[in-house]
Amino acid sequence: MTTALATQLLEVRDLTVRIDGNTLVEDASLHVAAGEVLGLVGPNGAGKSTLLRAVSGVQPTEAGSVHIEGAPTTEVDRRELAKRLAVVQQLPEAPAGMLVSELVLLGRHPHLGWFERESSRDARIARDAMARAGCLELEVREVGTLSGGERRRAFIARALAQEPELLLLDEPTANLDAGAQAEICELLRTLAATGVGVLVVLHDLTLAASTCDRVALLAAGRLVATGPPDEVITTEHVARLYGPTVSVLRHPEDGRPLVVPTIGGR
Amino acid sequence: MNLERADAVADTPSIWARLTAFVRPHPVIGAALLLLAVALVAITQGAADIPARTTLGLLLDRLPFVAIEQDVPATWDRIVFDVRLPRIVAAGLVGAALAYSGTSYQGVFRNPLADPFLLGVASGAGFGAAIAILSPLPSSAYGFGWVPVFAFAGAIATVVLVYAAARSAPGSASGSGGATLILAGVALSAVLSAGISFMLLTGGERAQPILSFIFGGFNTASWERIAAASPYVLVGAVVVALHSRVMNVLQLDREQAAQLGVNVTRSTLIILAGASLMAAAAVAVAGIIGFVGLIVPHSARMIVGWDHRRLLPVAALGGAAFLIAADLVSRTLLAPEEIPVGVLTAMLGGPFFLYLLRTRRVDGSRS
C-alpha cells in the first residue's frame, strides 16, 4: 500500500489550512501521477486556490503533508523543489519592460549556481519551453502588451523552463474567451502527454470534464469526491453544491458531463 | 511650423537617438566614459585660477610611466591633489553609493520611488551619526570611526520600521506596499529630521558638525573620510551585487519568486542591509543628499532596462558622474559662495519626483 502510493509523482495527505481560525482546507488528500491531469473544481470560495498554494509551499499548513516522489516537500530544499514543481499563478505579475524571452529565462533561476549566468543551454531550454507553450512568436514582445491568452502561455513557458515534473496552475482559463480557454486546456493535455503531471484549478466544470483524467471536487474546504469526471460531475453533486439552477447533461457522442445553467426553467 | 524642416528632423536621427544607439550595447562603458569626462571637467574648475592644461598635466604626471615636467607653484599641486581631487572622489563615491542603494531599494520593494532619502534611511543615518557625534564614545583611529557605525544602525532601523509599516498596512498583502512605503518613509523622516535639529540646537559646541549632515555637501571632504567610508560602500555593493540575479527574480511578485526557489524574506533583508550600509556610508561622508537615488536609477533603467546585472553598475557610475557634476555646479555657480549640494539635488529631485508621480503608478508600475 505505502509502496504503491510512494510511486505517485505528487501525494497530498490530510492537508489542513487554517487562517485566523478559519478552516480553508480540511483533511484534503489527493495524488497526481506522471502524465496525468488532475482538475481541482468546486464552487467559489471552496478553497481550491488555497489548496494549490499549500501544495506549492507558499501557504503554511496546519496539518498534513505534501510528498513529491515520496519525499516530503518540507524536507526538500526550495531550489530543488523549484526544479521539480512549477507554478502558474492566476494573476502573476511581471515588471514593465520585461520581454517574454526574459520572463521565460527567469524560469532557469533554480538551475543556476550563485555566480552562474544563463548559458546557451539555458537559452535553448527557454526557447524549447516557449515552443512547447506555443508562444515562441511572442519572444520579443513585452509581457505587458500581451492578450490574456498570450500572457497565460508566457507564464506557462516560464514554468516549463524550470523543467518540472509537476505543473500546478491556478485557473489558467480565467478571463479568457471560449477559444482561448480550449487552447490552454489543449496545451495542458499536450504537456501531460510528455509525462508532466498537471494539477489544475478550473472554474468551468464542462471544461474540466473535457480536460482532466480525474477531477477532485472541493466544497467548503473538504474534498467531496475524486475520480473520473463522469463519476464526480454528477447531477447530484452539482445540484447540491451549485444549486438547482445548474444541471448536468451528457455529451451525445462520448457521454462526458456537460454542465449548463437552467435559467427561467430553460 | 516649417513642414520641410519637420521632415528633415524625422529623417535624421536626433543627437540623443544617436547617443543612445551607441551607448545601448555598451551601457557600462558609456557610463564610465561619462564619469571620466565629468571628473576631468570638475578637476579643472575651482577657486584657484589654475589653467586646465596645467591641472591635467599635474594629473598625468602622477600616472605610472608618465613624466610631465611643469614649472608650477607647489600650492597648485596641493590644491589639485588635496583639495579638488578628494572632493571629486568623495562626490563620486557618495553619488555611486546613493544611486546603487536607491536601485537596490527600488528592486527589492518593486517601487520606483524607493529612494534612500524618501524612505527616511538618509535621515535615519543622519540621526545615528548625530548621536555618535554627541556621545562620549572615543573617536577611533579614522577620526570619525563611530559615525558610520551609528549611521548604519540608524539606517537599517529606519528601513526595517518603514518596511514593517508598509507591509502591515491594509491592502498591501502582495508585499511592495506601494505608496504606503513612501508615506511611511516621509513621515519617519520628518520625525528623525526633527530629532537631528533638536540635537543640533541643544548639543552646544560639540554638536556643530551635525549641521553638515543637515546641509549635505562636500566642503569637508578629505582623504581620511573617503578611506573611512569606502570599506562600507564596497561591502554593501558586493553584498547587493551577489544578489543581482535574485533581485531580477524578485521583480516578479513575492509568491512567484518563492516558487522559483528564492528565499524571499532572507534575500530581502540581506539586500536591504547592503543598500542601507551604502546609504549610511554616503551620509557619514557628505550628510543628507536627497533624490540622487531616485533620479539616477530611473534614468539608468530607461537606458538599460530592468536587469540588475546591468542596471546596478550603470547606476553606480551614473550616480558618481551625476553628483560630481552637481557638486561642480554647487561650488562654481555662485562662487565664491557655495550652495550645499543637497539643496541643489533637492531642487532637481522634487520636480523629478512629481514627474514620476504623473507618469507612473506609485504602486510599482506593474504590467
mmCIF file of N, CA and C in Angstrom, chain B residues 34-121:
data_model
loop_
_atom_site.group_PDB
_atom_site.id
_atom_site.type_symbol
_atom_site.label_atom_id
_atom_site.label_comp_id
_atom_site.label_asym_id
_atom_site.label_seq_id
_atom_site.Cartn_x
_atom_site.Cartn_y
_atom_site.Cartn_z
ATOM 1 N N LEU B 34 31.281 58.711 -19.404
ATOM 2 C CA LEU B 34 30.596 59.900 -18.895
ATOM 3 C C LEU B 34 31.225 60.342 -17.574
ATOM 4 N N LEU B 35 31.460 59.365 -16.691
ATOM 5 C CA LEU B 35 32.058 59.667 -15.386
ATOM 6 C C LEU B 35 33.436 60.297 -15.560
ATOM 7 N N LEU B 36 34.239 59.707 -16.447
ATOM 8 C CA LEU B 36 35.599 60.228 -16.680
ATOM 9 C C LEU B 36 35.541 61.668 -17.188
ATOM 10 N N ALA B 37 34.652 61.915 -18.144
ATOM 11 C CA ALA B 37 34.535 63.257 -18.726
ATOM 12 C C ALA B 37 34.124 64.267 -17.667
ATOM 13 N N VAL B 38 33.125 63.914 -16.865
ATOM 14 C CA VAL B 38 32.640 64.831 -15.829
ATOM 15 C C VAL B 38 33.736 65.101 -14.805
ATOM 16 N N ALA B 39 34.463 64.036 -14.414
ATOM 17 C CA ALA B 39 35.511 64.192 -13.414
ATOM 18 C C ALA B 39 36.630 65.102 -13.938
ATOM 19 N N LEU B 40 36.976 64.946 -15.221
ATOM 20 C CA LEU B 40 38.038 65.775 -15.796
ATOM 21 C C LEU B 40 37.623 67.237 -15.856
ATOM 22 N N VAL B 41 36.384 67.484 -16.219
ATOM 23 C CA VAL B 41 35.905 68.870 -16.229
ATOM 24 C C VAL B 41 35.948 69.426 -14.808
ATOM 25 N N ALA B 42 35.490 68.613 -13.854
ATOM 26 C CA ALA B 42 35.375 69.094 -12.473
ATOM 27 C C ALA B 42 36.735 69.443 -11.885
ATOM 28 N N ILE B 43 37.762 68.671 -12.239
ATOM 29 C CA ILE B 43 39.069 68.911 -11.596
ATOM 30 C C ILE B 43 39.753 70.171 -12.136
ATOM 31 N N THR B 44 39.324 70.600 -13.303
ATOM 32 C CA THR B 44 39.951 71.802 -13.859
ATOM 33 C C THR B 44 39.275 73.071 -13.358
ATOM 34 N N GLN B 45 38.164 72.927 -12.633
ATOM 35 C CA GLN B 45 37.430 74.099 -12.173
ATOM 36 C C GLN B 45 37.621 74.295 -10.672
ATOM 37 N N GLY B 46 37.793 75.520 -10.270
ATOM 38 C CA GLY B 46 37.907 75.789 -8.845
ATOM 39 C C GLY B 46 38.221 77.241 -8.570
ATOM 40 N N ALA B 47 38.278 77.563 -7.263
ATOM 41 C CA ALA B 47 38.507 78.947 -6.857
ATOM 42 C C ALA B 47 39.885 79.434 -7.296
ATOM 43 N N ALA B 48 40.897 78.549 -7.165
ATOM 44 C CA ALA B 48 42.243 78.936 -7.607
ATOM 45 C C ALA B 48 42.298 78.926 -9.130
ATOM 46 N N ASP B 49 42.928 79.955 -9.687
ATOM 47 C CA ASP B 49 42.912 80.107 -11.143
ATOM 48 C C ASP B 49 44.072 79.318 -11.758
ATOM 49 N N ILE B 50 43.925 78.015 -11.811
ATOM 50 C CA ILE B 50 44.960 77.159 -12.390
ATOM 51 C C ILE B 50 44.518 76.787 -13.803
ATOM 52 N N PRO B 51 45.363 76.989 -14.836
ATOM 53 C CA PRO B 51 44.951 76.631 -16.198
ATOM 54 C C PRO B 51 44.614 75.143 -16.290
ATOM 55 N N ALA B 52 43.606 74.842 -17.090
ATOM 56 C CA ALA B 52 43.163 73.447 -17.225
ATOM 57 C C ALA B 52 44.300 72.553 -17.702
ATOM 58 N N ARG B 53 45.110 73.052 -18.653
ATOM 59 C CA ARG B 53 46.240 72.269 -19.185
ATOM 60 C C ARG B 53 47.191 71.866 -18.075
ATOM 61 N N THR B 54 47.470 72.850 -17.200
ATOM 62 C CA THR B 54 48.398 72.598 -16.097
ATOM 63 C C THR B 54 47.825 71.527 -15.158
ATOM 64 N N THR B 55 46.520 71.649 -14.836
ATOM 65 C CA THR B 55 45.876 70.676 -13.955
ATOM 66 C C THR B 55 45.979 69.272 -14.539
ATOM 67 N N LEU B 56 45.647 69.149 -15.826
ATOM 68 C CA LEU B 56 45.695 67.831 -16.471
ATOM 69 C C LEU B 56 47.129 67.313 -16.500
ATOM 70 N N GLY B 57 48.091 68.224 -16.717
ATOM 71 C CA GLY B 57 49.494 67.835 -16.698
ATOM 72 C C GLY B 57 49.899 67.286 -15.342
ATOM 73 N N LEU B 58 49.472 67.975 -14.277
ATOM 74 C CA LEU B 58 49.773 67.508 -12.921
ATOM 75 C C LEU B 58 49.197 66.117 -12.685
ATOM 76 N N LEU B 59 47.980 65.892 -13.196
ATOM 77 C CA LEU B 59 47.332 64.582 -13.037
ATOM 78 C C LEU B 59 48.101 63.499 -13.777
ATOM 79 N N LEU B 60 48.408 63.787 -15.070
ATOM 80 C CA LEU B 60 49.102 62.797 -15.903
ATOM 81 C C LEU B 60 50.467 62.462 -15.318
ATOM 82 N N ASP B 61 51.127 63.472 -14.718
ATOM 83 C CA ASP B 61 52.450 63.278 -14.143
ATOM 84 C C ASP B 61 52.434 62.214 -13.045
ATOM 85 N N ARG B 62 51.309 62.104 -12.375
ATOM 86 C CA ARG B 62 51.205 61.131 -11.284
ATOM 87 C C ARG B 62 50.990 59.701 -11.784
ATOM 88 N N LEU B 63 50.618 59.569 -13.082
ATOM 89 C CA LEU B 63 50.406 58.221 -13.627
ATOM 90 C C LEU B 63 51.748 57.506 -13.750
ATOM 91 N N PRO B 64 51.734 56.181 -13.600
ATOM 92 C CA PRO B 64 52.992 55.461 -13.781
ATOM 93 C C PRO B 64 53.500 55.613 -15.215
ATOM 94 N N PHE B 65 54.801 55.684 -15.376
ATOM 95 C CA PHE B 65 55.486 55.751 -16.682
ATOM 96 C C PHE B 65 55.208 57.050 -17.432
ATOM 97 N N VAL B 66 54.560 58.018 -16.775
ATOM 98 C CA VAL B 66 54.349 59.303 -17.446
ATOM 99 C C VAL B 66 55.071 60.364 -16.631
ATOM 100 N N ALA B 67 55.882 61.145 -17.300
ATOM 101 C CA ALA B 67 56.560 62.228 -16.601
ATOM 102 C C ALA B 67 56.332 63.517 -17.381
ATOM 103 N N ILE B 68 55.656 64.477 -16.751
ATOM 104 C CA ILE B 68 55.436 65.758 -17.413
ATOM 105 C C ILE B 68 56.051 66.841 -16.534
ATOM 106 N N GLU B 69 57.099 67.435 -17.056
ATOM 107 C CA GLU B 69 57.787 68.482 -16.305
ATOM 108 C C GLU B 69 57.022 69.785 -16.453
ATOM 109 N N GLN B 70 56.598 70.358 -15.340
ATOM 110 C CA GLN B 70 55.930 71.665 -15.402
ATOM 111 C C GLN B 70 56.498 72.542 -14.293
ATOM 112 N N ASP B 71 56.693 73.790 -14.621
ATOM 113 C CA ASP B 71 57.177 74.702 -13.609
ATOM 114 C C ASP B 71 55.989 75.389 -12.966
ATOM 115 N N VAL B 72 55.449 74.778 -11.905
ATOM 116 C CA VAL B 72 54.248 75.330 -11.280
ATOM 117 C C VAL B 72 54.501 75.497 -9.788
ATOM 118 N N PRO B 73 53.771 76.442 -9.159
ATOM 119 C CA PRO B 73 53.924 76.610 -7.709
ATOM 120 C C PRO B 73 53.492 75.330 -6.973
ATOM 121 N N ALA B 74 54.176 75.065 -5.835
ATOM 122 C CA ALA B 74 53.848 73.864 -5.064
ATOM 123 C C ALA B 74 52.409 73.897 -4.549
ATOM 124 N N THR B 75 51.873 75.104 -4.329
ATOM 125 C CA THR B 75 50.497 75.194 -3.820
ATOM 126 C C THR B 75 49.502 74.643 -4.839
ATOM 127 N N TRP B 76 49.815 74.825 -6.120
ATOM 128 C CA TRP B 76 48.910 74.301 -7.150
ATOM 129 C C TRP B 76 48.782 72.792 -7.034
ATOM 130 N N ASP B 77 49.932 72.143 -6.834
ATOM 131 C CA ASP B 77 49.936 70.690 -6.676
ATOM 132 C C ASP B 77 49.036 70.295 -5.494
ATOM 133 N N ARG B 78 49.192 71.036 -4.390
ATOM 134 C CA ARG B 78 48.383 70.707 -3.210
ATOM 135 C C ARG B 78 46.907 70.994 -3.463
ATOM 136 N N ILE B 79 46.607 72.064 -4.161
ATOM 137 C CA ILE B 79 45.198 72.381 -4.442
ATOM 138 C C ILE B 79 44.564 71.256 -5.257
ATOM 139 N N VAL B 80 45.276 70.788 -6.266
ATOM 140 C CA VAL B 80 44.709 69.746 -7.129
ATOM 141 C C VAL B 80 44.541 68.436 -6.369
ATOM 142 N N PHE B 81 45.577 68.034 -5.585
ATOM 143 C CA PHE B 81 45.541 66.692 -5.009
ATOM 144 C C PHE B 81 44.958 66.622 -3.606
ATOM 145 N N ASP B 82 44.967 67.733 -2.865
ATOM 146 C CA ASP B 82 44.446 67.673 -1.509
ATOM 147 C C ASP B 82 43.144 68.445 -1.329
ATOM 148 N N VAL B 83 42.778 69.243 -2.342
ATOM 149 C CA VAL B 83 41.513 69.980 -2.229
ATOM 150 C C VAL B 83 40.521 69.482 -3.279
ATOM 151 N N ARG B 84 40.904 69.598 -4.550
ATOM 152 C CA ARG B 84 39.936 69.263 -5.601
ATOM 153 C C ARG B 84 39.714 67.758 -5.735
ATOM 154 N N LEU B 85 40.812 66.994 -5.789
ATOM 155 C CA LEU B 85 40.653 65.564 -6.052
ATOM 156 C C LEU B 85 39.875 64.833 -4.952
ATOM 157 N N PRO B 86 40.199 65.048 -3.657
ATOM 158 C CA PRO B 86 39.395 64.354 -2.645
ATOM 159 C C PRO B 86 37.912 64.726 -2.725
ATOM 160 N N ARG B 87 37.663 65.989 -3.079
ATOM 161 C CA ARG B 87 36.269 66.418 -3.171
ATOM 162 C C ARG B 87 35.547 65.671 -4.299
ATOM 163 N N ILE B 88 36.269 65.519 -5.425
ATOM 164 C CA ILE B 88 35.660 64.826 -6.565
ATOM 165 C C ILE B 88 35.483 63.336 -6.266
ATOM 166 N N VAL B 89 36.506 62.745 -5.642
ATOM 167 C CA VAL B 89 36.408 61.322 -5.302
ATOM 168 C C VAL B 89 35.279 61.099 -4.294
ATOM 169 N N ALA B 90 35.175 62.008 -3.306
ATOM 170 C CA ALA B 90 34.111 61.871 -2.306
ATOM 171 C C ALA B 90 32.738 61.992 -2.971
ATOM 172 N N ALA B 91 32.600 62.984 -3.857
ATOM 173 C CA ALA B 91 31.311 63.155 -4.541
ATOM 174 C C ALA B 91 31.002 61.925 -5.387
ATOM 175 N N GLY B 92 32.019 61.370 -6.058
ATOM 176 C CA GLY B 92 31.826 60.176 -6.868
ATOM 177 C C GLY B 92 31.422 58.985 -6.019
ATOM 178 N N LEU B 93 32.112 58.810 -4.897
ATOM 179 C CA LEU B 93 31.825 57.688 -4.004
ATOM 180 C C LEU B 93 30.397 57.780 -3.458
ATOM 181 N N VAL B 94 30.044 58.984 -3.003
ATOM 182 C CA VAL B 94 28.716 59.175 -2.412
ATOM 183 C C VAL B 94 27.630 59.034 -3.483
ATOM 184 N N GLY B 95 27.879 59.616 -4.662
ATOM 185 C CA GLY B 95 26.904 59.508 -5.751
ATOM 186 C C GLY B 95 26.684 58.061 -6.152
ATOM 187 N N ALA B 96 27.790 57.311 -6.263
ATOM 188 C CA ALA B 96 27.684 55.901 -6.618
ATOM 189 C C ALA B 96 26.924 55.136 -5.539
ATOM 190 N N ALA B 97 27.272 55.410 -4.271
ATOM 191 C CA ALA B 97 26.629 54.694 -3.164
ATOM 192 C C ALA B 97 25.134 54.987 -3.116
ATOM 193 N N LEU B 98 24.767 56.259 -3.296
ATOM 194 C CA LEU B 98 23.341 56.623 -3.226
ATOM 195 C C LEU B 98 22.555 56.012 -4.387
ATOM 196 N N ALA B 99 23.120 56.070 -5.589
ATOM 197 C CA ALA B 99 22.411 55.522 -6.750
ATOM 198 C C ALA B 99 22.310 54.002 -6.656
ATOM 199 N N TYR B 100 23.386 53.373 -6.190
ATOM 200 C CA TYR B 100 23.402 51.915 -6.046
ATOM 201 C C TYR B 100 22.386 51.478 -4.996
ATOM 202 N N SER B 101 22.368 52.186 -3.863
ATOM 203 C CA SER B 101 21.428 51.787 -2.816
ATOM 204 C C SER B 101 20.003 52.101 -3.259
ATOM 205 N N GLY B 102 19.807 53.211 -3.979
ATOM 206 C CA GLY B 102 18.467 53.517 -4.494
ATOM 207 C C GLY B 102 17.980 52.414 -5.427
ATOM 208 N N THR B 103 18.852 51.982 -6.339
ATOM 209 C CA THR B 103 18.495 50.901 -7.258
ATOM 210 C C THR B 103 18.128 49.636 -6.477
ATOM 211 N N SER B 104 18.889 49.369 -5.417
ATOM 212 C CA SER B 104 18.630 48.163 -4.625
ATOM 213 C C SER B 104 17.285 48.258 -3.903
ATOM 214 N N TYR B 105 17.023 49.395 -3.265
ATOM 215 C CA TYR B 105 15.732 49.568 -2.585
ATOM 216 C C TYR B 105 14.584 49.422 -3.580
ATOM 217 N N GLN B 106 14.743 50.073 -4.748
ATOM 218 C CA GLN B 106 13.667 50.021 -5.745
ATOM 219 C C GLN B 106 13.458 48.593 -6.226
ATOM 220 N N GLY B 107 14.569 47.856 -6.366
ATOM 221 C CA GLY B 107 14.475 46.477 -6.827
ATOM 222 C C GLY B 107 13.779 45.585 -5.821
ATOM 223 N N VAL B 108 14.120 45.768 -4.572
ATOM 224 C CA VAL B 108 13.609 44.871 -3.554
ATOM 225 C C VAL B 108 12.164 45.241 -3.171
ATOM 226 N N PHE B 109 11.854 46.529 -3.188
ATOM 227 C CA PHE B 109 10.489 46.952 -2.868
ATOM 228 C C PHE B 109 9.603 46.978 -4.115
ATOM 229 N N ARG B 110 10.181 46.785 -5.270
ATOM 230 C CA ARG B 110 9.466 46.857 -6.548
ATOM 231 C C ARG B 110 8.698 48.178 -6.610
ATOM 232 N N ASN B 111 9.391 49.232 -6.263
ATOM 233 C CA ASN B 111 8.756 50.548 -6.186
ATOM 234 C C ASN B 111 9.748 51.580 -6.706
ATOM 235 N N PRO B 112 9.421 52.239 -7.834
ATOM 236 C CA PRO B 112 10.391 53.146 -8.450
ATOM 237 C C PRO B 112 10.668 54.399 -7.626
ATOM 238 N N LEU B 113 9.890 54.620 -6.569
ATOM 239 C CA LEU B 113 10.090 55.829 -5.755
ATOM 240 C C LEU B 113 10.910 55.558 -4.504
ATOM 241 N N ALA B 114 11.327 54.303 -4.307
ATOM 242 C CA ALA B 114 12.045 53.956 -3.075
ATOM 243 C C ALA B 114 13.480 54.467 -3.144
ATOM 244 N N ASP B 115 13.677 55.692 -2.688
ATOM 245 C CA ASP B 115 14.982 56.330 -2.697
ATOM 246 C C ASP B 115 15.441 56.455 -1.240
ATOM 247 N N PRO B 116 16.741 56.364 -0.948
ATOM 248 C CA PRO B 116 17.194 56.402 0.445
ATOM 249 C C PRO B 116 16.663 57.617 1.214
ATOM 250 N N PHE B 117 16.510 58.734 0.509
ATOM 251 C CA PHE B 117 16.025 59.957 1.150
ATOM 252 C C PHE B 117 14.527 59.839 1.453
ATOM 253 N N LEU B 118 13.733 59.433 0.450
ATOM 254 C CA LEU B 118 12.288 59.347 0.640
ATOM 255 C C LEU B 118 11.900 58.226 1.604
ATOM 256 N N LEU B 119 12.717 57.176 1.687
ATOM 257 C CA LEU B 119 12.419 56.090 2.620
ATOM 258 C C LEU B 119 12.750 56.477 4.061
ATOM 259 N N GLY B 120 13.423 57.628 4.240
ATOM 260 C CA GLY B 120 13.813 58.031 5.581
ATOM 261 C C GLY B 120 15.146 57.453 6.016
ATOM 262 N N VAL B 121 15.753 56.629 5.153
ATOM 263 C CA VAL B 121 17.018 55.980 5.503
ATOM 264 C C VAL B 121 18.119 57.009 5.712
#
